[in-house]
XYZ file of C-alpha atoms in Angstrom:
702
model
C 149.680 28.329 -16.853
C 150.105 25.724 -14.086
C 147.694 25.008 -11.636
C 150.196 25.519 -8.764
C 150.854 28.985 -10.259
C 147.043 29.705 -9.821
C 147.135 29.106 -5.839
C 147.850 32.428 -3.625
C 151.298 32.540 -2.392
C 150.002 32.884 1.104
C 146.563 32.131 2.902
C 143.323 32.193 0.600
C 142.095 35.708 1.230
C 141.460 37.540 -1.904
C 138.132 36.767 -3.565
C 137.162 37.914 -7.088
C 133.259 37.754 -7.168
C 131.747 37.609 -10.634
C 128.041 38.074 -11.511
C 126.585 36.232 -14.285
C 123.463 37.725 -14.790
C 121.792 35.255 -17.442
C 118.861 33.448 -17.167
C 119.127 32.280 -20.817
C 118.694 28.512 -20.080
C 116.196 28.695 -17.222
C 112.143 28.643 -17.768
C 111.797 31.861 -15.677
C 113.951 35.078 -15.577
C 114.036 35.883 -12.163
C 117.453 34.336 -11.454
C 119.366 36.903 -13.483
C 118.475 39.493 -10.903
C 120.504 37.420 -8.212
C 124.227 38.932 -8.719
C 122.637 42.506 -8.406
C 120.466 41.506 -5.400
C 123.476 39.711 -3.481
C 125.515 42.634 -3.628
C 122.549 44.865 -2.047
C 122.341 42.715 0.397
C 126.041 43.164 1.351
C 127.867 40.023 0.139
C 131.098 41.279 0.308
C 130.948 42.711 3.506
C 129.821 39.175 5.179
C 133.066 37.862 3.291
C 135.113 40.528 4.807
C 133.480 40.069 8.136
C 135.069 36.380 7.559
C 138.771 37.623 7.073
C 138.446 37.358 3.278
C 139.330 40.384 0.892
C 136.512 40.394 -1.178
C 136.098 42.699 -4.384
C 133.301 42.464 -7.347
C 135.050 42.041 -10.679
C 131.855 43.125 -12.593
C 128.677 41.528 -13.775
C 128.221 39.990 -17.045
C 124.703 40.310 -18.829
C 123.223 38.969 -22.010
C 122.490 40.920 -24.827
C 118.585 42.008 -24.365
C 116.149 41.081 -25.719
C 116.559 37.333 -24.979
C 115.548 34.849 -27.839
C 112.169 33.455 -26.853
C 111.945 30.224 -25.005
C 110.157 28.363 -27.822
C 113.543 28.833 -30.099
C 115.766 26.470 -28.870
C 118.426 26.806 -31.574
C 118.506 30.813 -30.806
C 118.764 30.115 -27.203
C 121.535 27.648 -27.349
C 123.609 30.349 -29.403
C 122.789 32.964 -26.776
C 123.916 30.688 -23.891
C 127.207 29.549 -25.468
C 127.610 33.205 -26.482
C 127.133 34.125 -22.811
C 129.480 31.356 -21.629
C 132.401 32.338 -23.955
C 132.458 35.807 -22.291
C 132.199 34.738 -18.823
C 134.983 31.909 -19.609
C 137.075 34.893 -20.805
C 136.703 36.614 -18.102
C 137.679 34.265 -15.243
C 140.556 33.009 -17.557
C 142.058 36.756 -17.212
C 141.650 37.137 -13.435
C 144.685 37.542 -11.627
C 146.776 34.417 -10.552
C 146.259 35.014 -6.791
C 142.546 35.482 -6.837
C 140.007 32.577 -6.085
C 136.708 33.195 -7.779
C 133.054 33.271 -6.818
C 130.391 33.453 -9.555
C 127.129 34.116 -8.645
C 124.620 33.002 -11.380
C 121.975 33.372 -12.972
C 120.933 30.109 -13.858
C 122.976 27.078 -13.938
C 123.770 27.073 -17.663
C 126.344 29.499 -16.827
C 128.483 27.043 -15.580
C 129.333 26.036 -19.040
C 131.481 29.183 -19.097
C 132.418 29.153 -15.388
C 134.458 25.932 -15.585
C 135.543 26.161 -19.068
C 137.248 29.477 -17.960
C 138.698 27.651 -14.880
C 140.244 24.984 -17.085
C 141.935 27.670 -19.027
C 143.401 29.525 -15.980
C 144.502 26.066 -14.933
C 146.016 24.429 -17.976
C 143.775 21.418 -17.622
C 140.159 20.352 -16.795
C 139.369 20.712 -12.565
C 137.575 18.441 -10.795
C 134.349 19.457 -9.826
C 131.363 18.776 -7.156
C 128.277 19.614 -8.519
C 125.831 19.987 -5.874
C 122.245 19.918 -7.575
C 118.958 18.279 -6.970
C 119.121 17.666 -10.856
C 121.719 15.836 -12.689
C 121.733 18.669 -15.577
C 123.098 16.070 -18.023
C 120.439 16.271 -20.982
C 121.434 17.070 -24.591
C 119.550 19.058 -27.158
C 118.253 15.563 -28.369
C 117.084 14.332 -24.893
C 115.745 17.195 -23.145
C 112.087 16.391 -22.575
C 111.000 20.244 -21.356
C 113.164 21.804 -24.042
C 115.179 23.980 -21.511
C 118.600 24.669 -21.903
C 119.048 24.564 -18.163
C 119.230 21.181 -18.133
C 122.091 20.757 -19.996
C 125.285 22.432 -18.489
C 127.111 19.208 -17.049
C 126.525 17.143 -20.180
C 127.987 19.999 -21.848
C 130.861 20.316 -19.778
C 131.865 16.824 -20.001
C 131.904 17.475 -23.892
C 128.382 15.987 -24.737
C 125.651 17.587 -26.672
C 125.256 20.926 -28.691
C 128.580 22.472 -29.639
C 127.141 26.056 -28.948
C 127.512 25.005 -24.960
C 129.989 21.961 -25.452
C 132.229 23.870 -27.511
C 133.019 26.750 -25.414
C 136.918 26.989 -25.372
C 138.716 24.917 -22.666
C 139.252 21.478 -21.733
C 136.244 19.300 -20.830
C 135.801 18.114 -17.444
C 137.211 14.413 -16.467
C 134.202 12.305 -15.510
C 136.388 10.225 -13.309
C 136.838 13.526 -11.182
C 133.571 14.643 -11.402
C 130.640 14.073 -9.357
C 127.249 15.148 -8.033
C 125.869 15.404 -4.661
C 121.748 15.850 -3.683
C 120.458 14.708 -6.953
C 116.990 13.383 -6.371
C 115.091 14.436 -9.754
C 116.091 13.041 -13.064
C 115.273 11.420 -16.571
C 116.588 8.217 -17.599
C 118.808 9.416 -20.181
C 120.682 11.784 -17.835
C 121.479 9.027 -15.681
C 122.499 6.443 -17.810
C 124.955 9.079 -19.821
C 126.628 9.990 -16.646
C 126.918 6.338 -15.718
C 128.150 5.395 -19.125
C 130.884 8.624 -18.588
C 131.975 6.887 -15.259
C 130.374 10.373 -12.912
C 129.566 9.488 -9.448
C 126.157 10.210 -8.238
C 125.806 10.502 -4.341
C 121.526 10.996 -4.288
C 119.613 11.978 -1.463
C 118.756 8.286 -0.549
C 122.356 7.627 0.074
C 123.093 11.155 1.875
C 120.348 9.992 3.969
C 121.469 6.534 4.606
C 125.296 7.668 5.509
C 125.046 11.323 6.417
C 126.015 14.451 4.377
C 129.620 14.710 6.217
C 130.842 11.189 4.981
C 129.259 11.812 1.585
C 131.022 15.181 1.045
C 134.124 13.626 2.171
C 134.000 11.342 -0.184
C 132.956 13.497 -2.931
C 136.335 15.778 -1.904
C 138.322 12.629 -2.499
C 136.874 12.371 -5.832
C 137.083 15.948 -7.042
C 141.030 16.276 -5.857
C 142.218 13.058 -7.029
C 145.472 13.581 -8.514
C 145.891 16.685 -6.761
C 145.650 19.287 -9.582
C 142.694 21.412 -8.154
C 139.239 21.543 -8.007
C 135.922 23.306 -7.655
C 132.314 23.288 -6.419
C 129.337 24.533 -8.142
C 126.157 24.836 -6.039
C 122.936 25.114 -7.542
C 120.640 25.867 -4.845
C 117.531 24.001 -5.664
C 119.988 21.090 -4.011
C 118.834 22.481 -1.014
C 115.321 21.877 0.900
C 113.153 24.428 -0.307
C 111.082 24.653 2.966
C 114.200 26.083 4.366
C 115.334 27.810 1.193
C 112.414 28.247 -1.092
C 113.906 31.003 -3.287
C 115.115 29.114 -6.055
C 114.280 28.258 -9.813
C 113.362 24.472 -9.990
C 112.682 23.826 -6.146
C 112.391 19.698 -5.485
C 111.051 18.582 -2.132
C 113.477 16.929 0.736
C 116.652 18.410 0.088
C 119.770 19.114 2.159
C 119.537 21.083 5.234
C 121.251 24.321 4.772
C 123.215 24.128 8.268
C 124.382 20.845 7.474
C 125.486 21.813 4.012
C 127.360 25.032 5.379
C 128.839 22.934 7.840
C 129.927 20.171 4.960
C 131.533 23.624 3.010
C 133.961 24.368 6.013
C 135.909 21.478 4.848
C 136.879 23.364 1.182
C 138.835 25.997 3.736
C 141.972 23.604 4.201
C 141.915 22.737 0.532
C 144.880 24.484 -0.631
C 143.804 22.940 -4.410
C 140.529 24.523 -4.093
C 140.214 26.666 -7.214
C 136.733 28.431 -7.372
C 133.194 28.416 -6.273
C 130.150 28.746 -7.960
C 126.275 29.564 -6.531
C 123.509 29.695 -9.109
C 119.665 29.537 -9.131
C 118.883 32.186 -6.506
C 115.491 33.794 -7.214
C 115.520 37.270 -5.309
C 111.768 38.110 -6.222
C 110.996 34.975 -3.695
C 112.995 36.147 -0.976
C 111.196 38.868 0.788
C 112.632 38.475 4.017
C 116.424 38.090 2.423
C 116.707 34.804 4.438
C 117.699 32.790 1.248
C 120.432 35.774 0.488
C 122.015 35.187 4.027
C 122.359 31.738 3.487
C 124.221 32.373 0.211
C 126.634 34.504 2.098
C 127.130 32.034 5.096
C 127.826 29.381 2.354
C 130.335 31.393 0.631
C 131.813 32.390 3.712
C 132.063 29.007 4.738
C 133.952 27.632 1.494
C 136.321 30.763 1.099
C 137.019 32.036 4.274
C 140.662 31.479 6.367
C 141.559 28.170 7.560
C 142.515 27.627 10.986
C 145.938 27.783 10.797
C 145.608 30.848 9.000
C 143.081 32.586 11.994
C 145.348 31.412 14.774
C 148.396 33.192 13.233
C 146.647 36.249 12.738
C 145.699 36.312 16.328
C 149.051 35.519 17.374
C 150.258 38.623 14.849
C 147.961 40.898 16.204
C 146.987 39.848 19.389
C 148.502 40.284 22.788
C 150.026 36.899 24.014
C 147.911 36.859 27.120
C 146.281 33.140 26.427
C 147.641 30.323 24.947
C 144.397 28.748 23.255
C 144.432 24.738 22.449
C 145.145 24.521 18.393
C 141.235 24.767 17.530
C 139.186 27.681 15.958
C 135.237 27.697 16.887
C 132.806 28.861 14.660
C 129.683 27.908 15.892
C 127.557 26.271 18.822
C 124.423 24.814 19.327
C 123.217 23.075 22.776
C 126.317 20.990 24.015
C 128.080 21.133 20.933
C 131.055 23.346 19.139
C 131.991 23.105 15.423
C 135.425 24.424 14.109
C 136.394 26.157 10.951
C 136.969 22.517 9.407
C 133.406 21.378 10.209
C 134.400 19.229 12.887
C 131.920 18.724 15.955
C 133.145 18.906 19.577
C 131.318 18.435 22.654
C 131.759 21.048 25.076
C 133.051 19.960 28.479
C 133.925 23.518 29.796
C 130.996 25.742 29.104
C 133.085 28.684 28.956
C 133.954 28.071 32.621
C 130.302 27.919 33.228
C 128.903 30.929 31.415
C 127.340 28.642 28.794
C 125.353 26.470 31.340
C 122.206 26.937 29.080
C 124.196 25.512 26.138
C 124.836 27.343 23.042
C 122.294 29.657 21.474
C 119.422 28.836 23.876
C 116.425 29.840 21.730
C 114.783 31.767 24.663
C 117.672 33.735 25.335
C 118.656 34.209 22.010
C 115.154 35.746 21.083
C 115.344 37.681 24.525
C 118.600 39.215 23.193
C 117.785 39.968 19.656
C 114.324 41.291 20.522
C 115.736 43.502 23.177
C 118.921 44.812 20.910
C 116.187 45.745 18.288
C 114.536 47.965 20.954
C 117.172 49.674 23.063
C 120.614 47.976 24.158
C 122.082 50.836 26.048
C 121.432 54.507 27.853
C 124.078 54.257 30.763
C 122.715 54.150 34.482
C 122.381 58.213 33.695
C 118.867 57.371 32.825
C 116.145 54.665 33.899
C 115.285 51.698 31.620
C 112.208 49.714 31.831
C 114.308 46.426 31.716
C 116.473 46.930 34.621
C 113.965 47.396 37.457
C 112.261 44.159 36.695
C 115.652 42.329 36.256
C 116.701 43.478 39.564
C 113.528 42.811 41.695
C 113.774 38.896 40.105
C 116.865 38.525 41.039
C 116.670 39.826 44.478
C 113.451 37.882 44.745
C 115.783 34.515 43.457
C 118.380 34.838 45.603
C 117.014 36.047 48.633
C 118.758 39.653 48.974
C 117.165 43.301 49.399
C 119.507 44.703 46.858
C 121.565 44.244 43.895
C 124.130 46.395 42.222
C 124.518 45.309 38.015
C 127.978 45.103 36.625
C 129.528 43.283 33.499
C 132.116 40.814 34.116
C 132.722 38.605 37.394
C 135.941 40.684 38.186
C 133.833 43.870 38.228
C 131.478 41.943 40.456
C 134.240 41.179 43.037
C 135.785 44.605 42.778
C 132.718 45.933 43.775
C 131.809 43.395 46.792
C 135.401 44.686 48.047
C 134.588 48.197 47.584
C 131.192 47.409 49.649
C 133.000 45.632 52.242
C 135.923 48.172 52.886
C 133.113 50.901 52.961
C 131.086 49.143 55.457
C 134.124 47.910 57.274
C 134.797 51.812 57.980
C 131.020 53.410 58.079
C 129.186 50.394 60.142
C 131.748 48.564 61.868
C 133.728 51.495 63.149
C 137.289 50.365 61.451
C 139.980 53.080 61.245
C 140.134 54.507 57.775
C 142.744 53.136 55.668
C 143.089 50.126 57.725
C 140.382 47.729 56.555
C 141.438 43.960 55.932
C 139.747 41.298 53.725
C 140.874 37.598 53.832
C 140.887 35.415 51.014
C 142.362 31.693 50.543
C 145.210 30.336 49.196
C 144.316 28.586 45.527
C 141.556 31.180 44.987
C 140.491 32.603 41.754
C 138.294 35.611 42.016
C 139.873 37.297 38.577
C 142.765 39.301 37.602
C 142.755 43.131 38.307
C 145.430 44.636 40.165
C 143.701 44.330 43.646
C 142.355 40.702 42.896
C 145.893 39.433 41.875
C 147.043 40.737 45.124
C 145.125 38.060 47.022
C 146.623 35.494 44.662
C 148.984 32.380 45.471
C 149.327 31.825 41.790
C 153.084 33.400 41.324
C 151.948 33.979 37.777
C 149.198 36.043 38.373
C 151.367 38.476 40.417
C 154.593 38.407 39.157
C 155.146 42.074 37.610
C 152.045 43.495 38.561
C 152.776 44.888 42.032
C 152.587 46.977 44.145
C 149.493 45.658 45.666
C 147.013 47.339 47.508
C 147.400 47.106 51.530
C 144.748 45.220 53.524
C 145.179 41.851 51.586
C 145.273 38.620 53.696
C 145.399 34.652 52.618
C 144.900 31.940 54.628
C 144.583 27.918 54.010
C 141.446 26.909 51.911
C 139.093 24.508 53.743
C 140.618 25.504 57.317
C 138.225 27.221 59.534
C 140.489 27.867 62.388
C 142.805 29.416 60.373
C 140.018 31.941 59.487
C 139.421 32.472 62.930
C 142.949 33.048 64.066
C 143.301 35.759 60.872
C 140.625 37.577 61.897
C 141.444 41.114 63.656
C 139.398 44.019 64.885
C 140.641 45.605 61.268
C 138.607 42.696 59.345
C 135.892 43.496 57.277
C 135.123 40.458 55.076
C 136.206 37.074 54.334
C 135.894 36.363 50.349
C 135.856 32.637 49.413
C 134.737 30.556 46.568
C 132.151 27.343 47.643
C 134.278 25.369 45.444
C 137.096 26.300 44.113
C 137.195 26.162 40.482
C 140.731 27.228 38.901
C 142.266 26.405 42.163
C 141.477 22.766 40.775
C 137.802 21.843 41.392
C 138.530 21.574 45.287
C 135.380 20.823 47.492
C 136.065 21.966 51.157
C 135.829 19.637 53.826
C 132.079 18.927 54.834
C 130.890 21.697 57.372
C 133.644 24.297 56.498
C 131.594 26.584 55.109
C 128.756 26.500 57.747
C 131.599 27.167 60.317
C 132.949 29.889 58.366
C 129.302 31.327 58.284
C 129.274 31.150 62.317
C 132.876 32.443 62.590
C 132.294 35.524 60.959
C 128.897 36.355 62.507
C 130.433 36.071 65.683
C 133.617 38.519 64.576
C 131.201 40.745 62.807
C 132.637 40.069 59.708
C 130.949 39.666 56.198
C 130.932 36.689 54.672
C 131.131 37.460 50.892
C 130.751 34.356 48.467
C 132.160 34.354 44.907
C 130.056 32.194 43.088
C 130.679 33.343 39.791
C 131.493 29.568 38.405
C 129.717 27.741 40.865
C 125.896 29.811 40.907
C 123.125 29.392 38.899
C 122.595 25.097 39.428
C 126.345 24.224 38.525
C 127.047 22.441 42.043
C 123.800 20.585 41.997
C 122.138 23.502 44.252
C 121.232 26.797 43.059
C 124.148 28.275 44.966
C 126.819 26.115 45.876
C 126.396 27.882 49.577
C 123.156 25.806 50.003
C 124.828 22.425 50.152
C 125.723 23.532 53.708
C 122.525 25.756 54.395
C 124.825 29.197 54.410
C 123.547 32.323 53.045
C 126.260 34.748 52.773
C 126.493 38.336 53.521
C 127.278 39.240 49.722
C 126.846 37.420 46.879
C 129.116 37.545 43.545
C 127.079 36.115 40.702
C 128.426 36.077 36.712
C 129.295 34.164 33.592
C 125.504 31.871 33.294
C 124.144 35.186 34.587
C 124.533 36.277 30.697
C 123.178 33.101 29.273
C 126.427 32.560 27.121
C 125.366 35.299 25.135
C 126.734 38.472 26.988
C 128.768 39.169 30.009
C 126.042 39.776 33.082
C 127.247 40.182 36.678
C 125.871 40.866 40.229
C 127.050 41.775 43.523
C 123.653 41.115 46.045
C 123.289 41.888 49.785
C 121.296 43.303 52.182
C 120.726 46.961 52.439
C 122.566 46.990 55.507
C 125.651 46.354 53.331
C 124.421 47.963 49.993
C 123.350 51.013 51.394
C 126.879 52.322 52.119
C 127.018 53.476 48.232
C 125.980 56.628 47.415
C 125.324 58.042 43.974
C 128.799 58.607 42.624
C 130.459 56.175 44.620
C 130.688 52.944 42.051
C 129.141 52.934 38.269
C 129.681 51.277 34.944
C 128.285 52.546 31.507
C 127.434 49.088 30.706
C 126.500 47.658 33.817
C 122.876 47.074 34.098
C 122.165 47.850 30.576
C 118.771 47.221 29.099
C 119.928 44.497 26.819
C 122.018 42.631 29.613
C 118.833 43.162 31.982
C 116.528 41.241 29.270
C 118.741 38.499 28.941
C 119.428 38.286 32.816
C 115.691 38.577 33.254
C 115.223 35.377 30.799
C 118.133 33.518 32.741
C 116.294 33.521 35.630
C 112.956 32.712 34.481
C 114.514 29.510 32.814
C 116.197 28.772 36.003
C 112.660 29.060 37.605
C 111.029 27.093 35.204
C 113.621 23.921 34.457
C 115.644 23.794 37.712
C 119.134 22.708 36.170
C 120.892 21.959 39.237
C 118.661 18.683 39.828
C 120.081 17.609 36.570
C 123.242 18.666 37.445
C 122.942 16.862 40.773
C 122.304 13.545 39.139
C 124.373 13.545 36.169
C 127.598 14.828 37.999
C 127.251 11.824 40.361
C 126.878 9.521 37.536
C 129.879 11.297 35.789
C 132.188 10.647 38.831
C 130.829 7.366 39.489
C 131.676 6.324 35.421
C 135.462 7.722 35.592
C 136.009 6.232 39.345
C 134.836 2.791 37.853
C 137.086 2.819 35.176
C 140.377 2.784 37.419
C 142.388 4.662 35.256
C 146.254 4.455 36.426
C 147.002 8.237 35.690
C 144.012 9.332 37.817
C 144.392 10.380 41.141
C 141.434 11.467 42.079
C 137.783 12.161 40.789
C 136.022 15.003 42.788
C 133.576 17.713 42.250
C 129.797 18.873 42.941
C 127.244 18.473 40.253
C 128.526 18.913 36.751
C 131.531 20.626 38.150
C 134.099 17.865 38.022
C 137.843 17.635 38.399
C 140.230 14.897 37.433
C 143.400 15.089 39.140
C 146.258 13.370 37.309
C 149.527 11.435 38.724
C 152.233 13.965 38.144
C 153.707 11.533 35.755
C 150.915 12.833 33.574
C 149.921 15.759 32.208
C 146.685 17.381 32.208
C 147.686 19.726 29.755
C 148.562 17.215 27.295
C 145.245 15.129 27.979
C 143.432 18.214 26.887
C 144.777 18.242 23.635
C 144.408 14.286 23.309
C 140.673 15.094 23.946
C 140.608 17.646 21.508
C 141.794 15.360 18.822
C 138.908 12.878 20.036
C 136.026 15.727 19.747
C 135.894 16.620 23.555
C 136.484 20.364 24.487
C 137.983 21.084 27.895
C 141.205 22.570 29.350
C 143.338 21.642 32.187
C 143.206 23.308 35.632
C 145.594 23.945 38.516
C 147.607 21.070 40.330
C 147.390 18.964 36.916
C 143.560 18.802 37.010
C 141.482 18.315 33.676
C 138.132 20.260 34.451
C 134.677 18.269 32.763
C 131.898 21.005 33.360
C 129.435 20.425 30.533
C 126.486 22.737 29.892
C 123.495 21.781 32.489
C 121.316 20.923 29.510
C 123.435 17.982 28.381
C 121.573 14.576 28.252
C 122.492 11.167 29.897
C 123.486 9.661 27.164
C 125.568 11.932 25.503
C 127.362 12.830 28.774
C 127.563 9.032 29.150
C 129.320 8.995 25.589
C 131.535 11.786 26.207
C 132.857 10.037 29.626
C 133.568 7.108 27.496
C 135.604 9.155 25.416
C 137.605 10.866 28.253
C 138.081 7.677 29.930
C 139.161 5.747 26.785
C 141.679 8.808 25.998
C 142.861 8.733 29.557
C 143.618 4.846 29.618
C 146.388 5.402 26.871
C 147.602 8.819 27.969
C 151.308 9.315 27.426
C 153.414 9.855 30.500
């Protein structure tokens, strides 16, 4: 059977899990319980959630009772017998399956990789991730433990009980060790004589795990004939992963290893994964079991191309994402399913203003989720009153109505404005009008796209509700001319986001507020994207000292964790609502309220708008100083920056070019590139990111 016939005909998605419940080579029997413990912890479910079909193919156990540790001859025979059975089981697996072998101690590897060699018809390349070299023979081991022999046996060295397991021995030139930090001279001498490459922890500390792992894969994948990876968990730092048989200080960081293993997803010649030396008896809280599941999912999960294809086949085509699949975020960084890191320069349209996975916000979310997540507003909860009180106190309004998304908050504001127009201003029933601006983006509901000047947002979705009018943005005279006795409200973004990061002329918002007061019209500010510090002030309205009659908040209010939005106003406006007039099952739920309350606390304590104002000025200055030929204008406020390109260049293309350079952002209206990183970004990181942006745009193709 050739190696090519072992690869699935389609994307890798079928995993066969084989338990190797043997501790015959180890100084402690605890690792024999690992396969059963991992099955109880739901390893297969974790893999299924990653998009894999994972099935247990059974667990092999050695005959009981095992020979005593003092009888090496009997132990070697018992290990050899077990390895043969394991190799037979692996060799018999269906050709379209990828084996995941779960030890047991590392001695089971003598069976795993001989079985893989039999399936392939030749020896695989192998990346051996381990704190130890495991390359003793029966004549060199100081401890008398077979635990230290399997790699030597796989290379054809040592006692025939292990080295003679049927299957071809490994090719030393395609075998490497990653993470070693404890060995005896005889082991190293043997491996160096054979030509095995050793990447020890000193080299990893010097070069970084990403670079080392890349080199290790190049060695194992040489000749393109298939390779595997054997992970001994004692390679990890025992402070983070203590439930192992032979811990050694100062090992690999589990997060860095999980990120490195993502590179395996793109390897169509990856044949098998082995994970060994888990001690469930030392893992009372299940932390190590969760890491094992993450390692397996990282290595075996579908790659970006397969995941994008799944979304295209099963999802509606209402988005056109850039060709990257993100799987993790931390602070200002994102990682894709290949393990590559990107600087987030978009912040999910300001929803991630506090960065990805902010510890305080995650803690608030998890603690509340464990206590109470949802009751609906049919009942009171202990979290919502606190959230509403602090929301009103923070922004200076008498009442707040909590909802989920920014779109819902805009719809809420429109309903409030119309009912206020009828019940307070005295507009005739059915005749109330609301004015918005050209270039606006308030959402995509039927009502809201009725305001839109973007043809695509409207095309095919009419007829739209009456009473919706549009005027030019930034023109206060146009507002005054458009107001009639039927006008209930003026809905406006202090800075247009999707409209192209458009900052209105100085004094515009203040004059609009004065016009609205004089004509008895509500001024409603949509600060879903600009609020909570994004513009260099707590609210963008504050740049002109304006307090709108109604305030719409969202995105950052959920801390980048879940949708939390709200409409705020004083009693004179909000009290038009009566029970049953408006509602949402999830709006104001205890989980959202807990996160929103913590967001408001962070706002008060950290004042992120100050950082946004300072760094935003520096970012705009840096880009203007670059004098890029393709750039018409650099504009914005705070850390909401738009780079408008000459029509001869494409902002959409520039976003793709930036993605290739590790910068994640998107284009927006009027050929504008959006730059809006999390507000927690530091000056050095932003400056480095801006350098990449400038360098990329300097060579942007027409």
